[in-house]
Coordinates of N, CA and C in Angstrom, one line a residue:
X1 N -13.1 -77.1 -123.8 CA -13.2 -77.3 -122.4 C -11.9 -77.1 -121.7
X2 N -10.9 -77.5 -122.3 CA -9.4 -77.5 -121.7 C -9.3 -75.9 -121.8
X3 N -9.8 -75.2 -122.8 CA -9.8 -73.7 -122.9 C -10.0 -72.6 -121.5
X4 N -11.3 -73.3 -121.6 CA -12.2 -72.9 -120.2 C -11.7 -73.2 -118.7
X5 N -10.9 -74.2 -118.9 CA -10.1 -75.0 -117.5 C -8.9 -74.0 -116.8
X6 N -8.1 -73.9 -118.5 CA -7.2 -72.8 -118.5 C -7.4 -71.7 -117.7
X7 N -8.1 -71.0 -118.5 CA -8.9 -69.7 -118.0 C -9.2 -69.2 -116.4
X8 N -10.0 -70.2 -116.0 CA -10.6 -70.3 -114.6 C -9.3 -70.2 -113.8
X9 N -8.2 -71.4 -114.3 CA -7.4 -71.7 -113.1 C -6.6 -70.4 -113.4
X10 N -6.1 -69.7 -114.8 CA -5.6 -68.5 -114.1 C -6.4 -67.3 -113.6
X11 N -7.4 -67.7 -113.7 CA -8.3 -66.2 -112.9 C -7.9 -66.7 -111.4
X12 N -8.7 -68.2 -111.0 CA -7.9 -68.0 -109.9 C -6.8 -68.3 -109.3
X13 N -5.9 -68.0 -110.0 CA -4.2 -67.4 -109.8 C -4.2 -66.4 -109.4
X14 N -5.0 -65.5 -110.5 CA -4.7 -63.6 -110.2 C -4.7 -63.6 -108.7
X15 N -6.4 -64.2 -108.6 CA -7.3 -63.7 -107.5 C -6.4 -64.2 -106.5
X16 N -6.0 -65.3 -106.6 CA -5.2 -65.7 -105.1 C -3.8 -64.7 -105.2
X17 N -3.4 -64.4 -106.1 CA -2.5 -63.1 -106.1 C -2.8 -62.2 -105.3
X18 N -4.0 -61.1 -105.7 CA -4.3 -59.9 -105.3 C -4.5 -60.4 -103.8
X19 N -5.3 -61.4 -103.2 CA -5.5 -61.5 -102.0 C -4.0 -61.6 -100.9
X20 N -3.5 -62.5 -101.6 CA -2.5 -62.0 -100.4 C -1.1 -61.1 -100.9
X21 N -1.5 -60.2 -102.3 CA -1.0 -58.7 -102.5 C -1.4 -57.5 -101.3
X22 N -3.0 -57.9 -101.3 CA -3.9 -57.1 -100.5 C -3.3 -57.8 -99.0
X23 N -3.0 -58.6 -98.5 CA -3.0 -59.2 -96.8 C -1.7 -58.3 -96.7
X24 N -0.4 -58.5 -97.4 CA 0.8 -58.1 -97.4 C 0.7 -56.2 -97.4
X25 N -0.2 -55.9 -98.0 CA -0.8 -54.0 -98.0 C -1.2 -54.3 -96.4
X26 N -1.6 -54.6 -96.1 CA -2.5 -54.5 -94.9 C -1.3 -55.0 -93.8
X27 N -0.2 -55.6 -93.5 CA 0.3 -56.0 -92.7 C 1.3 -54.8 -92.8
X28 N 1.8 -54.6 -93.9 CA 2.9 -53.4 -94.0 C 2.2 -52.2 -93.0
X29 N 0.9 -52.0 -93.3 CA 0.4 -50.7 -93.1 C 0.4 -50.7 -91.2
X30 N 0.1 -52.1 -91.0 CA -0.1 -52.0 -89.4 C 1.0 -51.9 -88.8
X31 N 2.6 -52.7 -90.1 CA 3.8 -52.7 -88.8 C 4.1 -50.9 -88.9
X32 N 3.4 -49.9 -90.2 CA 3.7 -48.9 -89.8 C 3.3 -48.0 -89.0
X33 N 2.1 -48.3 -88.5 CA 0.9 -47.8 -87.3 C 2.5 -48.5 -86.3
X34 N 2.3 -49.3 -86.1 CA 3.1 -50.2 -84.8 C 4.1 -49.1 -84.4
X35 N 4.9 -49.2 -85.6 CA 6.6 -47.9 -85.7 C 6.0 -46.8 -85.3
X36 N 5.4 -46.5 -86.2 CA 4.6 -44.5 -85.0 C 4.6 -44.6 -84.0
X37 N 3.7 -45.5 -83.3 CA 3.4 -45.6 -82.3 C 4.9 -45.5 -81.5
X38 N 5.4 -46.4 -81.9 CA 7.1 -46.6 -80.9 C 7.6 -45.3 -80.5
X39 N 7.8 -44.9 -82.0 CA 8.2 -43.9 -81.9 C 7.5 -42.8 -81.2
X40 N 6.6 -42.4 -81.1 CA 6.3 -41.3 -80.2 C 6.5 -41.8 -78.9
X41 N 6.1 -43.2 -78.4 CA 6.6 -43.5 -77.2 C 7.9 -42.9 -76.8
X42 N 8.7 -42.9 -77.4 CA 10.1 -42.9 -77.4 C 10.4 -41.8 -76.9
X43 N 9.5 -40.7 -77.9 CA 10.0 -39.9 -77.7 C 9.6 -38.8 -76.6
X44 N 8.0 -39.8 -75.7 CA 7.9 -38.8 -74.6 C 8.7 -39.6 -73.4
X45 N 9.4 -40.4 -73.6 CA 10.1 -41.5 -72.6 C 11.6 -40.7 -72.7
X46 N 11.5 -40.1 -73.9 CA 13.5 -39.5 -73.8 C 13.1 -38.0 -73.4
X47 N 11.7 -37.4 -73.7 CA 11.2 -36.0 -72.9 C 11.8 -35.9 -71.3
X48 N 10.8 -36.8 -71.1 CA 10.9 -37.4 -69.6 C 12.2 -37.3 -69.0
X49 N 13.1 -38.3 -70.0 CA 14.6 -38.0 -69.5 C 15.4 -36.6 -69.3
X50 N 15.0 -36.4 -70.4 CA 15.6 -34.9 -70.5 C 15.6 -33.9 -69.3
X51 N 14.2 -33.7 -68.9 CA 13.8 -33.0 -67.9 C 13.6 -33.4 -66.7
X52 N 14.1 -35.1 -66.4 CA 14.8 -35.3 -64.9 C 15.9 -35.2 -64.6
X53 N 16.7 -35.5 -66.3 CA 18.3 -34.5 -66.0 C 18.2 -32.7 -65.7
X54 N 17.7 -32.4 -67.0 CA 18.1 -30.9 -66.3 C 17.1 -30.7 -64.8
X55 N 16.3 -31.2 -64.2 CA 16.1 -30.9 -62.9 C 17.1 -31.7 -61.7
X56 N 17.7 -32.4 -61.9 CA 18.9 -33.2 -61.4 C 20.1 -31.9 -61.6
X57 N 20.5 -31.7 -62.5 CA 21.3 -30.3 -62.7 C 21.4 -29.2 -62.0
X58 N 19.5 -28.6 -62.2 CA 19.5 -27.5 -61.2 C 20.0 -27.7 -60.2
X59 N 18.9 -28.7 -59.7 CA 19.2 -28.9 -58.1 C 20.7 -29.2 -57.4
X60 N 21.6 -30.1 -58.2 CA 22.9 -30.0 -58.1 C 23.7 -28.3 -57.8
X61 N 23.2 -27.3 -58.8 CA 24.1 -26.4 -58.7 C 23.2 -25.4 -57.3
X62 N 21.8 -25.4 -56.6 CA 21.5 -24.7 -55.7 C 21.7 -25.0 -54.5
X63 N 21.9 -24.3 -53.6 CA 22.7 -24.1 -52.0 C 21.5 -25.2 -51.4
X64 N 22.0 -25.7 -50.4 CA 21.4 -26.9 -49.8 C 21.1 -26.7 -48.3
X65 N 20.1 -26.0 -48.2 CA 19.9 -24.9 -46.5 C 19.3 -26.1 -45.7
X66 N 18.7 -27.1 -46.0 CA 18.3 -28.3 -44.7 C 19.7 -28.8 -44.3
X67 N 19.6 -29.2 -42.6 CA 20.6 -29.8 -42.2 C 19.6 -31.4 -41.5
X68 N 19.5 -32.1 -42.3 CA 19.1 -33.9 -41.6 C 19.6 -33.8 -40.2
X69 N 20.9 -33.3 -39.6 CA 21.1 -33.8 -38.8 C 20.9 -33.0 -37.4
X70 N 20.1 -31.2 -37.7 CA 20.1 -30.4 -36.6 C 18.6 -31.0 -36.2
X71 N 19.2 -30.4 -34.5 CA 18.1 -30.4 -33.3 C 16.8 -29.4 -33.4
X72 N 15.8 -29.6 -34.2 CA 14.7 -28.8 -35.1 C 14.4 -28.3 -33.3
X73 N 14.4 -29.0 -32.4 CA 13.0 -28.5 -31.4 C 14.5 -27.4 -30.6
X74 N 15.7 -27.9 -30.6 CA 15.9 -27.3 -29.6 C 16.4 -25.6 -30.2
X75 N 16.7 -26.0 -31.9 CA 17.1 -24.6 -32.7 C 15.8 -23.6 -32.6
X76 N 14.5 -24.3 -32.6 CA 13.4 -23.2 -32.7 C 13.4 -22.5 -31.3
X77 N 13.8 -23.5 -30.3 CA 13.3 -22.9 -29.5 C 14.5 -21.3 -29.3
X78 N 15.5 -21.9 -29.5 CA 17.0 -20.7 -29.3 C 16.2 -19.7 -30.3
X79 N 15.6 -20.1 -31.0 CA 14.9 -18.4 -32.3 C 13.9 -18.3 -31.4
X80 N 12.9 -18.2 -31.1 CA 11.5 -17.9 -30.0 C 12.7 -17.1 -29.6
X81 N 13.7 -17.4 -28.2 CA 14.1 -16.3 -27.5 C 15.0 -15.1 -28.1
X82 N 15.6 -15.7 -29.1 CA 16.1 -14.6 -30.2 C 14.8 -13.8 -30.9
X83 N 13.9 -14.0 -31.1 CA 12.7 -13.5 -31.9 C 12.1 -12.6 -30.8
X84 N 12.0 -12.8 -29.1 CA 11.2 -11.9 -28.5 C 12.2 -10.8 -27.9
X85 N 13.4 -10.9 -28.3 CA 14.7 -10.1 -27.8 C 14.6 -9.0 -28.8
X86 N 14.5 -9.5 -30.3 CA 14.6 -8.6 -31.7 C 13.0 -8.2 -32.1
X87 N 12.1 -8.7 -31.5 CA 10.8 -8.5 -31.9 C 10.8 -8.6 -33.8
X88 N 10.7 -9.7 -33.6 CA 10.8 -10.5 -35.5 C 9.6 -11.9 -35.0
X89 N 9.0 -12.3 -36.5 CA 8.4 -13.4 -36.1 C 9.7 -14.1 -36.6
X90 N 9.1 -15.6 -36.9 CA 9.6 -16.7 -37.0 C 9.4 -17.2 -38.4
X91 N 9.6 -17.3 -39.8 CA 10.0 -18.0 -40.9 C 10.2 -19.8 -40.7
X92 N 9.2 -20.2 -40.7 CA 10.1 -21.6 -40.8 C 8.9 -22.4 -42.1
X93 N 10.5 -22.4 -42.7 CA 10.3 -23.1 -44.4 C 10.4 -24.4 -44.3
X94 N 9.3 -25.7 -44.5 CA 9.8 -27.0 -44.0 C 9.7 -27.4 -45.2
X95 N 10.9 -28.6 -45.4 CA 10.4 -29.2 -46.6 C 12.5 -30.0 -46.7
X96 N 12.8 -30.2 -47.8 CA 14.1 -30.6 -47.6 C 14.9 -31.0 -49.2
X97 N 16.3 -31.2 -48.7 CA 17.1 -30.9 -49.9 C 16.7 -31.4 -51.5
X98 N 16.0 -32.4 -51.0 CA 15.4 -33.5 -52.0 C 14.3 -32.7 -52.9
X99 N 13.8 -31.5 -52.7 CA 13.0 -31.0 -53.1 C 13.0 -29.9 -53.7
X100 N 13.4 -29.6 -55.2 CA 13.4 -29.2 -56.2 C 12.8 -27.4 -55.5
X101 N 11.7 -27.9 -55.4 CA 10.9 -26.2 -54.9 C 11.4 -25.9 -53.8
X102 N 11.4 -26.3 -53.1 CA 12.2 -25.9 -51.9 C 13.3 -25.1 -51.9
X103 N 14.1 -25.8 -52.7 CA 16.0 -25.3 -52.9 C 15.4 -24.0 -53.8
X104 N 14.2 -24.3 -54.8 CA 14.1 -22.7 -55.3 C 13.8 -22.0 -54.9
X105 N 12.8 -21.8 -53.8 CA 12.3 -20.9 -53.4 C 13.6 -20.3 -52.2
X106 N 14.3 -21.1 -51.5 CA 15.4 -20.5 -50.9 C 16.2 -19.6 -51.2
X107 N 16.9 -20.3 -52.6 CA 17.4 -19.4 -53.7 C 16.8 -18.5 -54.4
X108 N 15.6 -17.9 -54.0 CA 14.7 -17.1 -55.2 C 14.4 -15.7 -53.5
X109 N 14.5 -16.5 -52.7 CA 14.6 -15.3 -51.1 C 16.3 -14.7 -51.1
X110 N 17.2 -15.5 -51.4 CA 18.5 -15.0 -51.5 C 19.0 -14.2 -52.1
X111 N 18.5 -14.2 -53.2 CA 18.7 -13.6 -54.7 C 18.2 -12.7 -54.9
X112 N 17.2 -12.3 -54.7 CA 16.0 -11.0 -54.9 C 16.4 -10.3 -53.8
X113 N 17.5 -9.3 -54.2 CA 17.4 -8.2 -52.9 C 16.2 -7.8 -51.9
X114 N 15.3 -7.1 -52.8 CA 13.9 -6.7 -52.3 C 13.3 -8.1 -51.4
X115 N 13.3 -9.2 -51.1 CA 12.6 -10.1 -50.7 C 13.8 -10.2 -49.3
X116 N 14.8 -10.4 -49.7 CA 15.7 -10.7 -48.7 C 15.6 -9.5 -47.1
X117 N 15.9 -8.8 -47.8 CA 15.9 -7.6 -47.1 C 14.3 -7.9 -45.8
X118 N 12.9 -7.7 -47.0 CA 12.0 -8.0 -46.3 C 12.3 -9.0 -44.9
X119 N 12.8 -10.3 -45.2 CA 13.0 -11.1 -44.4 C 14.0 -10.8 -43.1
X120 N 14.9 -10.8 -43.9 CA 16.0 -10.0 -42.9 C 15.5 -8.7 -42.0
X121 N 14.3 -7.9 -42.0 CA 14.0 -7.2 -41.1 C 12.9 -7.7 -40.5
X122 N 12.2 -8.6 -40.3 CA 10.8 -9.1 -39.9 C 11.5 -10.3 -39.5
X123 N 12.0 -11.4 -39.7 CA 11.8 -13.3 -39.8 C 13.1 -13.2 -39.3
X124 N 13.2 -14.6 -38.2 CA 14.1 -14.9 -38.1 C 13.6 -16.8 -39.2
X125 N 14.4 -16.8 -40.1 CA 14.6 -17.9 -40.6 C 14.8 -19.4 -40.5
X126 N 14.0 -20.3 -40.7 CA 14.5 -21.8 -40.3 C 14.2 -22.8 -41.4
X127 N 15.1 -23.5 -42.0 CA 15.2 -24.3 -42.5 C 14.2 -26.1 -41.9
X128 N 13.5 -26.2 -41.5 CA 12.7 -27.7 -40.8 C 12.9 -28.1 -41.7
X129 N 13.9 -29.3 -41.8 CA 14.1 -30.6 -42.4 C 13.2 -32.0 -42.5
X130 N 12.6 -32.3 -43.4 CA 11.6 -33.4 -43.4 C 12.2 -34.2 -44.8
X131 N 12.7 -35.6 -44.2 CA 13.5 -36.3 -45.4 C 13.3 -37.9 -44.6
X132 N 13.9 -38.8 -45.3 CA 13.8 -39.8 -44.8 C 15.1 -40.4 -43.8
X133 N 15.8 -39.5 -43.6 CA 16.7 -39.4 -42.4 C 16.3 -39.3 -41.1
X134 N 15.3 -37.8 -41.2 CA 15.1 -36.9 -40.3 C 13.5 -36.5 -40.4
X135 N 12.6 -37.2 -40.2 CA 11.3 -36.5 -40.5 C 10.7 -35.3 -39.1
X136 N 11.5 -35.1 -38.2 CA 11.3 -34.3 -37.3 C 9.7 -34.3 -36.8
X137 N 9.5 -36.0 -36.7 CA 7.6 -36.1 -36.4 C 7.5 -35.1 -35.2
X138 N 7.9 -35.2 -34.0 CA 7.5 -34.3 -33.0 C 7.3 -33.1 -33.5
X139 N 8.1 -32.2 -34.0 CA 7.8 -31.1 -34.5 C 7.1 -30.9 -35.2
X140 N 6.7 -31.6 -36.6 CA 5.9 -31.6 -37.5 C 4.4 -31.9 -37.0
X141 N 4.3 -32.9 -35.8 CA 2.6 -32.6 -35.3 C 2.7 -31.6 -34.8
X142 N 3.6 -31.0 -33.8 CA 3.1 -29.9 -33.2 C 2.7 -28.8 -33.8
X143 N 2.7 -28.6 -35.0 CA 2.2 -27.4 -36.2 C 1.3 -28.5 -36.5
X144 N 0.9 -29.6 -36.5 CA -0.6 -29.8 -37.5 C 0.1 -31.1 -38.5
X145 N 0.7 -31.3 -38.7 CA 1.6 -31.9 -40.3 C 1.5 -31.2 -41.2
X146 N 1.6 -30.2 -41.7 CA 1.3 -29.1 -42.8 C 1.7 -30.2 -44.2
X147 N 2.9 -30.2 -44.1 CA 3.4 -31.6 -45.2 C 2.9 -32.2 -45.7
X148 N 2.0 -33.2 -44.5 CA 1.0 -34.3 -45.6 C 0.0 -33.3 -45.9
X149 N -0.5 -32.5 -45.7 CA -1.7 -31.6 -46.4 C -1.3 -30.6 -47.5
X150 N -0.4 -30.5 -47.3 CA -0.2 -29.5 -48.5 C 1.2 -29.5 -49.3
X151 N 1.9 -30.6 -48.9 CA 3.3 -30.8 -50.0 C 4.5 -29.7 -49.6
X152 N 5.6 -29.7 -50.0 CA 6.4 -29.1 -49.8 C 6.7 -27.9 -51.1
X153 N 7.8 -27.5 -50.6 CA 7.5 -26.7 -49.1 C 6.2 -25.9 -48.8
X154 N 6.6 -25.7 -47.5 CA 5.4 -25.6 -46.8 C 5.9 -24.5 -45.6
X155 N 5.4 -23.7 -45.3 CA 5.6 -22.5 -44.6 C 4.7 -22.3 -43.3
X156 N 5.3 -22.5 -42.0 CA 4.8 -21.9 -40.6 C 5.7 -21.3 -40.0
X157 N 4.4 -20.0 -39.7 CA 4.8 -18.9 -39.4 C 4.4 -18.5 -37.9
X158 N 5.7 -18.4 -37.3 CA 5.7 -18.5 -35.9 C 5.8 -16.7 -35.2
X159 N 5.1 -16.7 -34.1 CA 5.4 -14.9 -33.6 C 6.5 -15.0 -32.6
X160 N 6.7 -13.9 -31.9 CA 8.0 -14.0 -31.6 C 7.7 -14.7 -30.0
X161 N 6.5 -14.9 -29.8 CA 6.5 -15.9 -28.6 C 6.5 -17.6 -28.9
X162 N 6.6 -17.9 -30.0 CA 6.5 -18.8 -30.5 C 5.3 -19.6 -31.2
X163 N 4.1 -19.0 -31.0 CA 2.9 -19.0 -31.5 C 2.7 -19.5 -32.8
X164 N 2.2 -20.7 -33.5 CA 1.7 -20.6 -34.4 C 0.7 -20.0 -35.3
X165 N 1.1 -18.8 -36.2 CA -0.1 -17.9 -36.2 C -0.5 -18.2 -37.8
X166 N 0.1 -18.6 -38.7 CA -0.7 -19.2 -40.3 C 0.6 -20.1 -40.2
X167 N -0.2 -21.0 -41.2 CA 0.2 -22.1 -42.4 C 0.1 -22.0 -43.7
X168 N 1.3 -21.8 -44.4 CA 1.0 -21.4 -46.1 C 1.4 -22.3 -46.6
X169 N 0.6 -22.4 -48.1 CA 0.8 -23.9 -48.9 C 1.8 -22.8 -49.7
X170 N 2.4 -23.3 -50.5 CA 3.6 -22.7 -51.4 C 3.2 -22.5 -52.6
X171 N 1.9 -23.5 -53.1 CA 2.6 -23.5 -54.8 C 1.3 -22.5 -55.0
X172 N 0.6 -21.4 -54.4 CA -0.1 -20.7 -54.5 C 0.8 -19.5 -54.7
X173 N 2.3 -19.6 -54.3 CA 2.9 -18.6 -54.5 C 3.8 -18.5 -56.4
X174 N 3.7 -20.0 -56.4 CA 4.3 -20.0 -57.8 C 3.7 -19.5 -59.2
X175 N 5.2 -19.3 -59.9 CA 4.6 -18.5 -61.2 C 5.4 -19.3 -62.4
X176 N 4.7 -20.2 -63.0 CA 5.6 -21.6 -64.0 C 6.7 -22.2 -63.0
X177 N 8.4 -22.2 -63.7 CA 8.7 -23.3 -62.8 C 9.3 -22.2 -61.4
X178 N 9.2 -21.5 -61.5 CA 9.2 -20.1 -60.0 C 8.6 -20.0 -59.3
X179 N 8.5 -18.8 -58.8 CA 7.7 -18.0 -57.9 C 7.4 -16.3 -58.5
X180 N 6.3 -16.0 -57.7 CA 5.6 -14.9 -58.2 C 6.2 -13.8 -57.2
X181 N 7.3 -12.5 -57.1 CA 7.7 -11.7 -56.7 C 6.3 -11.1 -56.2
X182 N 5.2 -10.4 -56.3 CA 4.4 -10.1 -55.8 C 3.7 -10.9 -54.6
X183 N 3.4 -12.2 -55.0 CA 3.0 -13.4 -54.1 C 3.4 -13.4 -52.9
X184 N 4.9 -13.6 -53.2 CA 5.8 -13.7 -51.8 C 6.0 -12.3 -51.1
X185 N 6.0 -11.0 -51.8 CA 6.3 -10.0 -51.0 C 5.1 -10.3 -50.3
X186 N 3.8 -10.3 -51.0 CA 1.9 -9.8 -49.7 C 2.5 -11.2 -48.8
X187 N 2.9 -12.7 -49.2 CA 2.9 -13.1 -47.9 C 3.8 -12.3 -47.0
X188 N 4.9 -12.2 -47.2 CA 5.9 -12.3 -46.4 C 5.4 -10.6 -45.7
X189 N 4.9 -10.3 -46.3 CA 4.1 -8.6 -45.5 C 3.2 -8.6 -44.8
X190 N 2.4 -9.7 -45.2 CA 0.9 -9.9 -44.1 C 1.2 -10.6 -43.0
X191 N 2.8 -11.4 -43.0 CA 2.9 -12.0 -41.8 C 4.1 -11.4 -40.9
X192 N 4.0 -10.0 -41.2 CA 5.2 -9.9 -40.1 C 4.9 -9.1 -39.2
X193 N 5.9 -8.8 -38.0 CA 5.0 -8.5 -36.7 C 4.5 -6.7 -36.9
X194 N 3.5 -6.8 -36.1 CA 3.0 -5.7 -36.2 C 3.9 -4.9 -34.7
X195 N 3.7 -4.2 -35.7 CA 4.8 -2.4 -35.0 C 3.8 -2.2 -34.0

């Protein structure tokens, strides 16, 4: 009998072994689900970072064409009478320094001889600044708000009487984190004044 007593109590010894052998398998295995987990968090959280620095960088090193503090109604109007003197429409790029596409596409008209040029014989050019300095509301209803409908930048295109004659959304022009040299030549072709 004391044989049998034996026996039992170390079976269940084992068994209470393996059970929490087996709980301790199973807790390891979850804190290592847990750690994956972190870690990939991590690592689309340090992605993240990465790529609000280098877009902090870019935009640091490109030319900064909005001015917050110019007179939007009374500069358009000095281009209207410069535009029906030169017979050019009107280019006006709205959007502002804060905005990554914006500063590119500035710098991507500067830089591309062939685009420049284009402009420089058709457009007279305007910077419309929309920031939280300077949201130029008067101006911006009198085109429609283009802004809240279609994001920045955002392009109206004026004739040389002052006319609003299209509104272009931008990222139709884009090609990854650019623009599409083709895109922008048919805009900037289909909107200039006819000969």
């Amino acid at each position: 009998m004391k044989r049998s007593i034996n026996i039992i109590c170390t079976l269940g010894f084992l068994l209470a072994g393996n059970l929490i052998f087996a709980q301790k398998d199973t807790t390891v295995d979850e804190r290592e689900k847990d750690k994956s987990l972190l870690v990939k968090t991590d690592h689309k959280e340090l992605d993240l970072e990465a790529k609000k620095k280098a877009a902090a960088e870019e935009k640091a090193k490109l030319p900064k064409p909005y001015d917050a503090k110019a007179n939007a109604e009374k500069d358009i109007k000095a281009l209207i009478a410069k535009a029906k003197k030169e017979n050019k429409n009107i280019m006006i790029q709205a959007g502002g320094n804060w905005c990554i596409w914006c500063l590119r596409f500035n710098q991507y008209v500067q830089t591309t001889p062939e685009l420049k040029k284009l402009v420089d014989d058709n457009y007279l050019y305007y910077h419309l600044n929309w920031s939280p300095d300077n949201k130029n509301e008067k101006i911006f209803a009198k085109y429609g708000n283009p802004g809240d409908k279609l994001g920045y930048p955002v392009f109206i295109v004026l004739d040389k009487n002052g006319k609003q004659i299209h509104t272009q959304d931008s990222a139709v022009l884009e090609d990854g984190k650019g623009y599409s040299l083709e895109k922008v030549k048919t805009f900037f072709n289909s909107w200039k004044p006819k000969s």
